[in-house]
């Protein structure tokens, strides 16, 4: 026999049915009303019609996720390759997502969908946006009315790149900073791009294998090119051990404003100096791929300036900087 108290207890209200975002698309088109929207329509017929997810926080979150599979906690489906709109441009559907229910399409440039990483998140974005991938499609160079010549007239100097290369411990950073100070005292605007400093920021995602070294030099070359275009004397100080990478940077500045400075110091001298203690670590096997020990250094063949040691001694920083300044003056970089 059912207890009278249980029979008198009112039934519990059922929880509202939660529709997935994809299933709610057609309902919204039909004028679905958001039960959490307290507003009342002008006819007094109840809650306000809700055609857009932006008026409901719950659906706004689902709309931002775009993918119905993501809303349900399912793994993302494998993207399909639709009909290509034009040669060289690839597209794929990325969700069910606009407010009108139209699919969202993503352009993948010259890469096919099969080449795109299937994992999402920050790592996937970083991989797709890597500077080592082919150039994107549908981009155009935009010229500005103020050009390099105008900036050089303003600064009363000519932009160039002084690229200092050599073994670790050969004095590259010392020369770069001394040269920058000398130009500053002469009223000339210069900026130093130091290899170690750049690996704290711009190139902190790169290691020291051959591929990363090449990308490291490519990035620095592009930045140095911008400084030169701005009218500055850009002083780049890097080991840059591979000849082809340095020549690639030279090719970026076809107007003869790339000045390669080779600090031709022997391995014995650099290892004896060892200001950072890196040679000792490399000899002990604690550093792999160290230039001069277990990774090669390719000396320049046609550098503009070569600075050599004298009787086993490296020249003083002021003497080395003086050689570079003399070259810049003779070539007309320090005046209009």
Short mmCIF file of C-alpha atoms in Angstrom, two decimals:
data_model
loop_
_atom_site.label_atom_id
_atom_site.label_comp_id
_atom_site.label_asym_id
_atom_site.label_seq_id
_atom_site.Cartn_x
_atom_site.Cartn_y
_atom_site.Cartn_z
CA UNK A 1 0.00 0.00 0.00
CA UNK A 2 1.37 3.38 -1.05
CA UNK A 3 2.13 5.70 1.82
CA UNK A 4 -0.30 8.64 1.92
CA UNK A 5 2.59 11.05 2.40
CA UNK A 6 4.28 9.84 -0.80
CA UNK A 7 1.03 10.05 -2.75
CA UNK A 8 0.49 13.62 -1.61
CA UNK A 9 4.01 14.73 -2.54
CA UNK A 10 3.92 16.78 -5.78
CA UNK A 11 5.96 15.38 -8.69
CA UNK A 12 9.42 16.89 -9.26
CA UNK A 13 9.69 19.13 -12.31
CA UNK A 14 11.62 17.65 -15.19
CA UNK A 15 14.89 19.25 -16.21
CA UNK A 16 14.63 21.15 -19.50
CA UNK A 17 15.95 19.39 -22.59
CA UNK A 18 19.29 20.85 -23.71
CA UNK A 19 19.63 20.88 -27.48
CA UNK A 20 23.09 20.68 -29.06
CA UNK A 21 24.12 23.76 -30.92
CA UNK A 22 23.86 22.08 -34.33
CA UNK A 23 20.38 20.75 -33.60
CA UNK A 24 19.20 24.15 -32.44
CA UNK A 25 19.98 25.88 -35.76
CA UNK A 26 16.71 25.00 -37.42
CA UNK A 27 14.80 25.77 -34.22
CA UNK A 28 16.28 29.24 -34.04
CA UNK A 29 15.29 29.89 -37.63
CA UNK A 30 11.71 28.99 -36.74
CA UNK A 31 11.65 31.67 -34.05
CA UNK A 32 12.75 29.69 -31.00
CA UNK A 33 12.38 31.63 -27.77
CA UNK A 34 15.12 31.62 -25.20
CA UNK A 35 13.64 30.52 -21.83
CA UNK A 36 16.32 32.56 -19.99
CA UNK A 37 15.55 35.82 -21.78
CA UNK A 38 13.30 37.83 -19.42
CA UNK A 39 12.28 40.30 -22.08
CA UNK A 40 8.78 40.25 -23.49
CA UNK A 41 7.93 40.91 -27.11
CA UNK A 42 5.79 43.85 -28.18
CA UNK A 43 2.68 41.71 -28.67
CA UNK A 44 2.78 40.48 -25.07
CA UNK A 45 2.87 36.90 -26.20
CA UNK A 46 5.67 35.71 -23.94
CA UNK A 47 9.41 35.81 -24.22
CA UNK A 48 11.28 37.63 -26.94
CA UNK A 49 12.01 35.74 -30.20
CA UNK A 50 15.65 34.62 -30.25
CA UNK A 51 17.13 34.38 -33.77
CA UNK A 52 20.73 35.14 -32.71
CA UNK A 53 22.97 33.32 -30.20
CA UNK A 54 24.49 36.61 -29.11
CA UNK A 55 21.51 37.36 -26.82
CA UNK A 56 21.86 34.20 -24.73
CA UNK A 57 25.08 33.50 -22.80
CA UNK A 58 24.60 29.74 -22.99
CA UNK A 59 24.21 29.69 -26.76
CA UNK A 60 26.87 32.35 -27.21
CA UNK A 61 29.43 29.97 -25.71
CA UNK A 62 28.23 27.19 -27.98
CA UNK A 63 28.40 29.51 -30.98
CA UNK A 64 31.98 30.43 -30.20
CA UNK A 65 32.91 26.75 -30.19
CA UNK A 66 31.37 26.53 -33.70
CA UNK A 67 31.75 22.79 -33.99
CA UNK A 68 28.85 20.63 -32.75
CA UNK A 69 31.32 17.84 -32.07
CA UNK A 70 33.23 20.13 -29.74
CA UNK A 71 30.04 21.08 -27.91
CA UNK A 72 29.26 17.41 -27.29
CA UNK A 73 32.80 16.62 -26.17
CA UNK A 74 33.53 14.50 -29.26
CA UNK A 75 36.80 14.51 -31.20
CA UNK A 76 36.78 16.82 -34.24
CA UNK A 77 35.82 15.13 -37.52
CA UNK A 78 38.41 14.67 -40.25
CA UNK A 79 38.12 17.67 -42.61
CA UNK A 80 36.99 16.99 -46.14
CA UNK A 81 38.42 18.66 -49.23
CA UNK A 82 35.63 20.52 -51.09
CA UNK A 83 35.69 21.58 -54.71
CA UNK A 84 38.54 24.01 -55.24
CA UNK A 85 37.38 27.51 -56.22
CA UNK A 86 40.63 28.34 -58.04
CA UNK A 87 44.01 26.88 -58.78
CA UNK A 88 46.50 27.17 -55.95
CA UNK A 89 43.86 27.96 -53.28
CA UNK A 90 42.65 25.21 -50.95
CA UNK A 91 39.64 25.46 -48.66
CA UNK A 92 37.99 23.29 -46.06
CA UNK A 93 34.86 23.41 -43.91
CA UNK A 94 35.73 24.13 -40.29
CA UNK A 95 32.29 24.00 -38.62
CA UNK A 96 28.54 24.54 -39.00
CA UNK A 97 29.00 27.90 -37.67
CA UNK A 98 27.67 31.25 -38.93
CA UNK A 99 24.59 32.85 -37.43
CA UNK A 100 22.71 32.00 -40.61
CA UNK A 101 23.86 28.38 -40.53
CA UNK A 102 26.31 28.78 -43.41
CA UNK A 103 29.49 26.66 -43.12
CA UNK A 104 32.71 28.43 -42.25
CA UNK A 105 35.49 28.00 -44.82
CA UNK A 106 39.20 28.37 -44.10
CA UNK A 107 41.78 29.19 -46.76
CA UNK A 108 44.95 27.13 -46.48
CA UNK A 109 47.05 28.90 -49.10
CA UNK A 110 49.27 26.71 -51.24
CA UNK A 111 49.16 23.76 -48.85
CA UNK A 112 46.61 20.99 -49.31
CA UNK A 113 44.28 19.99 -46.51
CA UNK A 114 46.10 16.69 -46.14
CA UNK A 115 49.23 18.63 -45.17
CA UNK A 116 47.47 20.52 -42.40
CA UNK A 117 47.97 19.21 -38.82
CA UNK A 118 44.87 17.56 -37.47
CA UNK A 119 45.55 18.56 -33.86
CA UNK A 120 44.11 21.86 -32.69
CA UNK A 121 45.20 24.33 -30.06
CA UNK A 122 48.14 26.70 -29.73
CA UNK A 123 50.69 24.15 -30.97
CA UNK A 124 48.67 23.51 -34.11
CA UNK A 125 48.33 27.22 -34.79
CA UNK A 126 52.05 27.75 -34.30
CA UNK A 127 52.81 24.93 -36.71
CA UNK A 128 50.47 26.30 -39.37
CA UNK A 129 51.83 29.83 -38.94
CA UNK A 130 55.49 28.75 -39.00
CA UNK A 131 57.67 30.97 -41.14
CA UNK A 132 59.19 27.90 -42.80
CA UNK A 133 56.01 27.04 -44.74
CA UNK A 134 55.45 28.32 -48.30
CA UNK A 135 54.18 31.85 -48.83
CA UNK A 136 50.46 32.51 -48.43
CA UNK A 137 48.23 33.26 -51.37
CA UNK A 138 46.32 36.46 -52.08
CA UNK A 139 48.71 38.89 -50.39
CA UNK A 140 49.91 42.11 -51.99
CA UNK A 141 52.79 44.50 -51.26
CA UNK A 142 51.62 47.95 -50.18
CA UNK A 143 53.93 50.86 -50.93
CA UNK A 144 54.04 53.91 -48.66
CA UNK A 145 54.75 57.46 -49.87
CA UNK A 146 57.74 57.83 -47.51
CA UNK A 147 60.51 55.56 -48.76
CA UNK A 148 64.05 54.58 -47.84
CA UNK A 149 65.56 57.57 -49.63
CA UNK A 150 63.38 59.99 -47.64
CA UNK A 151 64.38 58.37 -44.36
CA UNK A 152 68.07 58.46 -45.28
CA UNK A 153 67.85 62.19 -46.05
CA UNK A 154 66.22 62.74 -42.67
CA UNK A 155 68.95 60.79 -40.84
CA UNK A 156 71.79 62.06 -43.06
CA UNK A 157 73.13 58.54 -43.49
CA UNK A 158 72.49 55.44 -45.61
CA UNK A 159 70.95 52.27 -44.30
CA UNK A 160 73.06 49.13 -44.41
CA UNK A 161 73.69 45.81 -42.65
CA UNK A 162 77.06 45.09 -41.05
CA UNK A 163 77.04 41.31 -40.64
CA UNK A 164 79.74 40.15 -38.19
CA UNK A 165 80.51 36.42 -38.37
CA UNK A 166 83.09 34.18 -36.71
CA UNK A 167 83.62 31.46 -34.14
CA UNK A 168 82.27 31.71 -30.64
CA UNK A 169 84.70 33.77 -28.58
CA UNK A 170 86.15 35.60 -31.58
CA UNK A 171 84.89 38.98 -30.34
CA UNK A 172 81.74 39.48 -32.42
CA UNK A 173 79.54 40.95 -29.67
CA UNK A 174 82.40 43.10 -28.39
CA UNK A 175 83.01 44.51 -31.87
CA UNK A 176 79.29 45.07 -32.43
CA UNK A 177 78.83 47.06 -29.22
CA UNK A 178 82.04 49.05 -29.74
CA UNK A 179 81.03 49.87 -33.30
CA UNK A 180 77.56 50.91 -32.15
CA UNK A 181 79.09 53.25 -29.56
CA UNK A 182 81.49 54.75 -32.11
CA UNK A 183 78.68 55.46 -34.56
CA UNK A 184 76.58 56.94 -31.76
CA UNK A 185 79.32 59.39 -30.82
CA UNK A 186 79.45 60.46 -34.48
CA UNK A 187 75.72 61.19 -34.45
CA UNK A 188 74.81 58.17 -36.57
CA UNK A 189 71.86 55.92 -35.76
CA UNK A 190 72.72 52.24 -35.42
CA UNK A 191 71.20 49.18 -33.81
CA UNK A 192 72.82 45.90 -32.74
CA UNK A 193 71.16 42.53 -33.35
CA UNK A 194 73.04 40.11 -31.12
CA UNK A 195 72.56 36.41 -31.75
CA UNK A 196 72.26 35.39 -28.09
CA UNK A 197 69.92 38.28 -27.30
CA UNK A 198 67.61 37.35 -30.17
CA UNK A 199 67.37 33.78 -28.86
CA UNK A 200 65.79 35.21 -25.70
CA UNK A 201 62.82 36.47 -27.72
CA UNK A 202 62.39 36.37 -31.47
CA UNK A 203 64.20 33.04 -31.89
CA UNK A 204 63.61 31.43 -28.51
CA UNK A 205 61.73 28.58 -30.21
CA UNK A 206 64.81 27.51 -32.21
CA UNK A 207 67.60 25.12 -31.30
CA UNK A 208 71.03 24.56 -32.80
CA UNK A 209 70.49 21.84 -35.38
CA UNK A 210 71.10 22.66 -39.03
CA UNK A 211 67.45 23.45 -39.79
CA UNK A 212 67.00 25.71 -36.77
CA UNK A 213 70.27 27.49 -37.45
CA UNK A 214 69.14 28.23 -40.99
CA UNK A 215 65.78 29.57 -39.78
CA UNK A 216 67.55 31.62 -37.11
CA UNK A 217 69.71 33.35 -39.73
CA UNK A 218 66.76 33.82 -42.09
CA UNK A 219 64.73 35.62 -39.43
CA UNK A 220 67.63 37.85 -38.41
CA UNK A 221 68.28 38.63 -42.07
CA UNK A 222 64.69 39.75 -42.57
CA UNK A 223 64.79 41.95 -39.46
CA UNK A 224 68.14 43.43 -40.49
CA UNK A 225 66.70 44.21 -43.90
CA UNK A 226 63.90 46.20 -42.24
CA UNK A 227 66.40 48.18 -40.16
CA UNK A 228 68.40 48.94 -43.29
CA UNK A 229 65.24 50.04 -45.08
CA UNK A 230 64.52 52.35 -42.14
CA UNK A 231 67.86 54.06 -42.82
CA UNK A 232 69.79 52.64 -39.86
CA UNK A 233 73.18 50.99 -39.73
CA UNK A 234 72.14 47.54 -38.54
CA UNK A 235 74.94 45.58 -36.84
CA UNK A 236 74.16 41.84 -36.79
CA UNK A 237 76.47 39.77 -34.61
CA UNK A 238 76.02 36.01 -35.08
CA UNK A 239 78.22 32.95 -35.54
CA UNK A 240 76.20 32.17 -38.70
CA UNK A 241 78.41 29.18 -39.54
CA UNK A 242 76.90 28.18 -42.88
CA UNK A 243 77.95 30.04 -45.99
CA UNK A 244 74.68 29.50 -47.84
CA UNK A 245 72.69 31.14 -45.04
CA UNK A 246 74.88 34.24 -45.06
CA UNK A 247 74.65 34.45 -48.83
CA UNK A 248 70.86 34.24 -48.57
CA UNK A 249 70.90 37.28 -46.29
CA UNK A 250 73.17 39.08 -48.72
CA UNK A 251 70.69 38.39 -51.51
CA UNK A 252 67.96 40.15 -49.48
CA UNK A 253 69.85 43.45 -49.95
CA UNK A 254 70.59 43.66 -53.64
CA UNK A 255 71.75 47.29 -53.49
CA UNK A 256 75.20 46.50 -52.10
CA UNK A 257 74.33 47.49 -48.54
CA UNK A 258 75.30 44.11 -47.03
CA UNK A 259 78.75 44.31 -45.45
CA UNK A 260 80.17 41.01 -44.24
CA UNK A 261 82.81 41.30 -41.51
CA UNK A 262 84.75 38.11 -40.88
CA UNK A 263 86.55 37.84 -37.54
CA UNK A 264 89.20 35.37 -38.66
CA UNK A 265 90.38 34.15 -35.26
CA UNK A 266 91.82 30.65 -34.86
CA UNK A 267 89.99 27.97 -32.92
CA UNK A 268 92.90 27.77 -30.50
CA UNK A 269 92.64 31.48 -29.68
CA UNK A 270 88.86 31.37 -29.26
CA UNK A 271 89.03 28.24 -27.11
CA UNK A 272 91.75 29.77 -24.96
CA UNK A 273 89.63 32.85 -24.38
CA UNK A 274 86.33 30.90 -23.92
CA UNK A 275 84.53 33.85 -22.24
CA UNK A 276 81.29 31.89 -21.74
CA UNK A 277 82.81 28.53 -20.84
CA UNK A 278 81.09 26.88 -23.80
CA UNK A 279 84.18 25.25 -25.32
CA UNK A 280 84.86 23.49 -22.02
CA UNK A 281 81.30 22.13 -21.97
CA UNK A 282 81.52 21.08 -25.61
CA UNK A 283 84.80 19.25 -25.04
CA UNK A 284 83.19 17.44 -22.11
CA UNK A 285 80.32 16.34 -24.35
CA UNK A 286 77.74 18.38 -22.48
CA UNK A 287 76.95 20.52 -25.55
CA UNK A 288 76.24 18.84 -28.88
CA UNK A 289 76.55 20.50 -32.28
CA UNK A 290 78.90 23.23 -31.09
CA UNK A 291 80.51 25.18 -33.92
CA UNK A 292 84.21 24.44 -34.26
CA UNK A 293 84.06 21.28 -32.14
CA UNK A 294 81.52 18.88 -33.63
CA UNK A 295 79.82 21.22 -36.10
CA UNK A 296 81.60 22.96 -39.00
CA UNK A 297 82.21 26.65 -39.61
CA UNK A 298 82.35 27.68 -43.26
CA UNK A 299 84.57 30.73 -43.64
CA UNK A 300 83.45 33.50 -46.03
CA UNK A 301 84.94 33.51 -49.51
CA UNK A 302 84.30 37.13 -50.53
CA UNK A 303 83.72 39.16 -47.37
CA UNK A 304 84.03 42.95 -47.44
CA UNK A 305 86.15 43.15 -44.28
CA UNK A 306 88.43 40.51 -42.75
CA UNK A 307 89.96 41.08 -39.33
CA UNK A 308 92.76 38.71 -38.37
CA UNK A 309 94.65 38.02 -35.19
CA UNK A 310 98.19 39.34 -34.89
CA UNK A 311 100.80 37.03 -33.36
CA UNK A 312 98.10 34.99 -31.66
CA UNK A 313 96.43 38.07 -30.18
CA UNK A 314 93.03 39.48 -31.11
CA UNK A 315 93.11 43.20 -32.06
CA UNK A 316 91.59 45.64 -29.60
CA UNK A 317 87.87 46.41 -29.94
CA UNK A 318 88.58 50.03 -30.86
CA UNK A 319 90.98 49.00 -33.62
CA UNK A 320 88.45 46.56 -35.08
CA UNK A 321 85.64 49.12 -34.90
CA UNK A 322 87.91 51.67 -36.56
CA UNK A 323 88.39 49.40 -39.56
CA UNK A 324 84.64 49.06 -40.02
CA UNK A 325 83.99 52.78 -39.58
CA UNK A 326 86.66 53.58 -42.17
CA UNK A 327 84.99 51.24 -44.65
CA UNK A 328 81.56 52.79 -44.02
CA UNK A 329 82.95 56.28 -44.56
CA UNK A 330 84.72 55.32 -47.78
CA UNK A 331 81.58 53.72 -49.18
CA UNK A 332 79.42 56.71 -48.28
CA UNK A 333 77.17 55.09 -45.70
CA UNK A 334 77.78 57.73 -43.03
CA UNK A 335 76.53 60.68 -45.07
CA UNK A 336 73.79 61.39 -47.61
#
